[in-house]
Amino acid sequence: MKKKNIIDKLINREVIYQQGISIDCVVFGFHDRTLKILLNKFNFFHKWMLPLGFIEKDENMDDAAYRILKKKTGLDNIYLYQFHAFGNTLRSKSQEQRDILSKMGIDDGEHWLAQRFVSIGYYALVEYSKVNIKTNAGEELRWFNINEIPSLYSDHNSIIEKALSVIRSQMRIIPAGYKLLPEKFPLSELRIIYETILGRELDRRNFQRKILASGYLIKLDEIHRKTGRKPATLFSFDKEKCDKALQSII
Amino acid sequence: MKKKNIIDKLINREVIYQQGISIDCVVFGFHDRTLKILLNKFNFFHKWMLPLGFIEKDENMDDAAYRILKKKTGLDNIYLYQFHAFGNTLRSKSQEQRDILSKMGIDDGEHWLAQRFVSIGYYALVEYSKVNIKTNAGEELRWFNINEIPSLYSDHNSIIEKALSVIRSQMRIIPAGYKLLPEKFPLSELRIIYETILGRELDRRNFQRKILASGYLIKLDEIHRKTGRKPATLFSFDKEKCDKALQSII
DNA sequence: CCAAAAGTGTTGTTTCTACACCCATGA
DNA sequence: TCATGGGTGTAGAAACAACACTTTTGG
């Protein structure tokens, strides 16, 4: 029954959706000093996968990505970036693909979901605490630490890798933590994000000097903080400057 | 009649091609100290456009791009990079779009070519002198200086802009002239490519020092050269290193 | 009192930038 | 001989990397 709920929504949608194209979303969040990715699982298939969806026939592709993520996370105005298109035929013609379709009750090779798909990868940066995970019946949505991603459906592991490498190459332009961190945060959190994405440790002092010199951060008066040992200064992003920088990478 | 030749090839191909997806290619070449782009024109429509094509139903997307360019330029082993997917609905639903379809004799809104298309942008870097332009009847293919691109079909001007901005962001990793220049070349040619892509002049002496320090170039013994005034040293790319660097941006 | 993380500063190295001078050539 | 572009070098500024000492807090 649960199974029916989700599948019913898709199974006869070839009149609504653009065929042959899907949108895969790599949603990044930051919590508990770890970078996380939002993954999706359906009770009719054993592997986790990236949140994905389709484009309506008269819908801009970017709008489709916003719509898909709004539905999963409840968030408007997510920061989204389209980073790559994946068009290998193997992604659609594998045994795994046949398995999942069969579990969905689709054994007709001519069904629109059984056709070859090209998928467009978007990454999203969201504020973890604002995400309100929406689970349909028969569907699960959960944050995974970036170092603990299981083996995913199709080529989704490599899509994540590609997203990370694109973000890595964009970090010189835009502070990596913008959109990921809450309003106020200590510099150590920002540094951890950098370290995670770059995959190496950074010198705390040099990092501070560099990031402050970039002018994207505003030092706040509120010096308080609960955890750890010594209270740390809090910072905010200079939104105007950051948004301007984001524009430049579009 | 000429018109028929080209259009016949397309008009009934919905059984062969993946619907709703096209591939647009921005082909860069370098000649006469100018960066050039290869553009296509059909005699049934007044605007120039990027060389484009479609994906066969069982063909990898990258392979489709190779096939399309091989057909237009005669070249194998072109360097191709998929840089962005363009998915705005306006690209398919404009007046211009209706015009061109009507000129092709397609007045049926249900025709596969009249559907909404998402297009995947690839840029190619080719050695100008090796390109052997293939023109079908009713079709023209010509190099345009990058500063003299006319107003193109659909969003093709902005696709070129995007390609340039992607290349610009990749120049720190890989020497921009690799794949564009012939086997042997003087540094001034390479510098001009940099200047064109970056859109500003570079100090000749600093450029030389920096590019040589990067280790991607090999100084040749052949010091000779015909034009200009003083003969210049010729260089080659260290292919092994360059190819390795290219891998890293994929 | 001590471990852990924060704040602050110095120094030597590398890279970048902005220049100047001389050389070889064809017209 | 002269205008054009090639080859080479240097000095100051800026950015980077490596590193040490002190401070504040909770347990």
mmCIF file of N, CA and C (backbone and C1' of nucleotides) in Angstrom, chain A residues 188 204-205 208-209 229 233, chain C residues 4-10:
data_model
loop_
_atom_site.group_PDB
_atom_site.id
_atom_site.type_symbol
_atom_site.label_atom_id
_atom_site.label_comp_id
_atom_site.label_asym_id
_atom_site.label_seq_id
_atom_site.Cartn_x
_atom_site.Cartn_y
_atom_site.Cartn_z
ATOM 1 N N SER A 188 35.920 28.438 13.764
ATOM 2 C CA SER A 188 36.339 27.038 13.705
ATOM 3 C C SER A 188 35.378 26.210 12.848
ATOM 4 N N ARG A 204 45.192 26.886 11.575
ATOM 5 C CA ARG A 204 44.155 27.717 12.174
ATOM 6 C C ARG A 204 44.450 29.204 12.038
ATOM 7 N N ARG A 205 45.681 29.598 12.289
ATOM 8 C CA ARG A 205 46.004 31.032 12.307
ATOM 9 C C ARG A 205 46.047 31.622 10.919
ATOM 10 N N GLN A 208 42.525 31.976 9.555
ATOM 11 C CA GLN A 208 41.801 33.115 10.112
ATOM 12 C C GLN A 208 42.202 34.412 9.404
ATOM 13 N N ARG A 209 43.491 34.599 9.301
ATOM 14 C CA ARG A 209 43.959 35.827 8.689
ATOM 15 C C ARG A 209 43.450 35.957 7.262
ATOM 16 N N ARG A 229 36.049 25.054 25.485
ATOM 17 C CA ARG A 229 36.659 25.601 26.695
ATOM 18 C C ARG A 229 36.630 27.109 26.722
ATOM 19 N N THR A 233 34.760 34.220 19.457
ATOM 20 C CA THR A 233 34.056 35.307 18.782
ATOM 21 C C THR A 233 33.136 34.728 17.715
ATOM 22 P P DA C 4 43.234 17.072 25.527
ATOM 23 O "O5'" DA C 4 42.311 18.261 25.016
ATOM 24 C "C5'" DA C 4 41.027 18.457 25.595
ATOM 25 C "C4'" DA C 4 40.452 19.741 25.046
ATOM 26 C "C3'" DA C 4 40.850 20.021 23.587
ATOM 27 O "O3'" DA C 4 39.710 20.476 22.892
ATOM 28 C "C1'" DA C 4 41.445 21.850 24.934
ATOM 29 P P DA C 5 39.695 20.415 21.274
ATOM 30 O "O5'" DA C 5 39.509 21.951 20.904
ATOM 31 C "C5'" DA C 5 38.351 22.635 21.358
ATOM 32 C "C4'" DA C 5 38.694 24.078 21.516
ATOM 33 C "C3'" DA C 5 39.153 24.770 20.217
ATOM 34 O "O3'" DA C 5 38.361 25.925 20.041
ATOM 35 C "C1'" DA C 5 40.541 25.317 22.013
ATOM 36 P P DA C 6 38.486 26.896 18.861
ATOM 37 O "O5'" DA C 6 38.932 28.230 19.630
ATOM 38 C "C5'" DA C 6 38.024 28.841 20.522
ATOM 39 C "C4'" DA C 6 38.616 30.143 21.000
ATOM 40 C "C3'" DA C 6 39.008 31.080 19.860
ATOM 41 O "O3'" DA C 6 38.600 32.388 20.176
ATOM 42 C "C1'" DA C 6 40.922 30.564 21.187
ATOM 43 P P DG C 7 38.684 33.486 19.103
ATOM 44 O "O5'" DG C 7 39.997 34.260 19.534
ATOM 45 C "C5'" DG C 7 39.958 35.123 20.670
ATOM 46 C "C4'" DG C 7 41.329 35.730 20.852
ATOM 47 C "C3'" DG C 7 41.840 36.468 19.613
ATOM 48 O "O3'" DG C 7 42.149 37.809 19.974
ATOM 49 C "C1'" DG C 7 43.488 34.960 20.454
ATOM 50 P P DT C 8 42.500 38.842 18.893
ATOM 51 O "O5'" DT C 8 44.089 38.801 18.912
ATOM 52 C "C5'" DT C 8 44.783 38.845 20.149
ATOM 53 C "C4'" DT C 8 46.275 38.730 19.891
ATOM 54 C "C3'" DT C 8 46.751 39.371 18.575
ATOM 55 O "O3'" DT C 8 47.902 40.148 18.824
ATOM 56 C "C1'" DT C 8 47.548 37.184 18.738
ATOM 57 P P DG C 9 48.403 41.208 17.782
ATOM 58 O "O5'" DG C 9 49.878 40.656 17.515
ATOM 59 C "C5'" DG C 9 50.606 40.064 18.584
ATOM 60 C "C4'" DG C 9 51.892 39.487 18.030
ATOM 61 C "C3'" DG C 9 52.497 40.293 16.881
ATOM 62 O "O3'" DG C 9 53.878 40.477 17.140
ATOM 63 C "C1'" DG C 9 52.279 38.028 16.261
ATOM 64 P P DT C 10 54.736 41.388 16.145
ATOM 65 O "O5'" DT C 10 55.847 40.358 15.657
ATOM 66 C "C5'" DT C 10 56.233 39.296 16.535
ATOM 67 C "C4'" DT C 10 57.153 38.363 15.780
ATOM 68 C "C3'" DT C 10 57.900 39.030 14.624
ATOM 69 O "O3'" DT C 10 59.252 38.594 14.634
ATOM 70 C "C1'" DT C 10 56.747 37.137 13.823
#
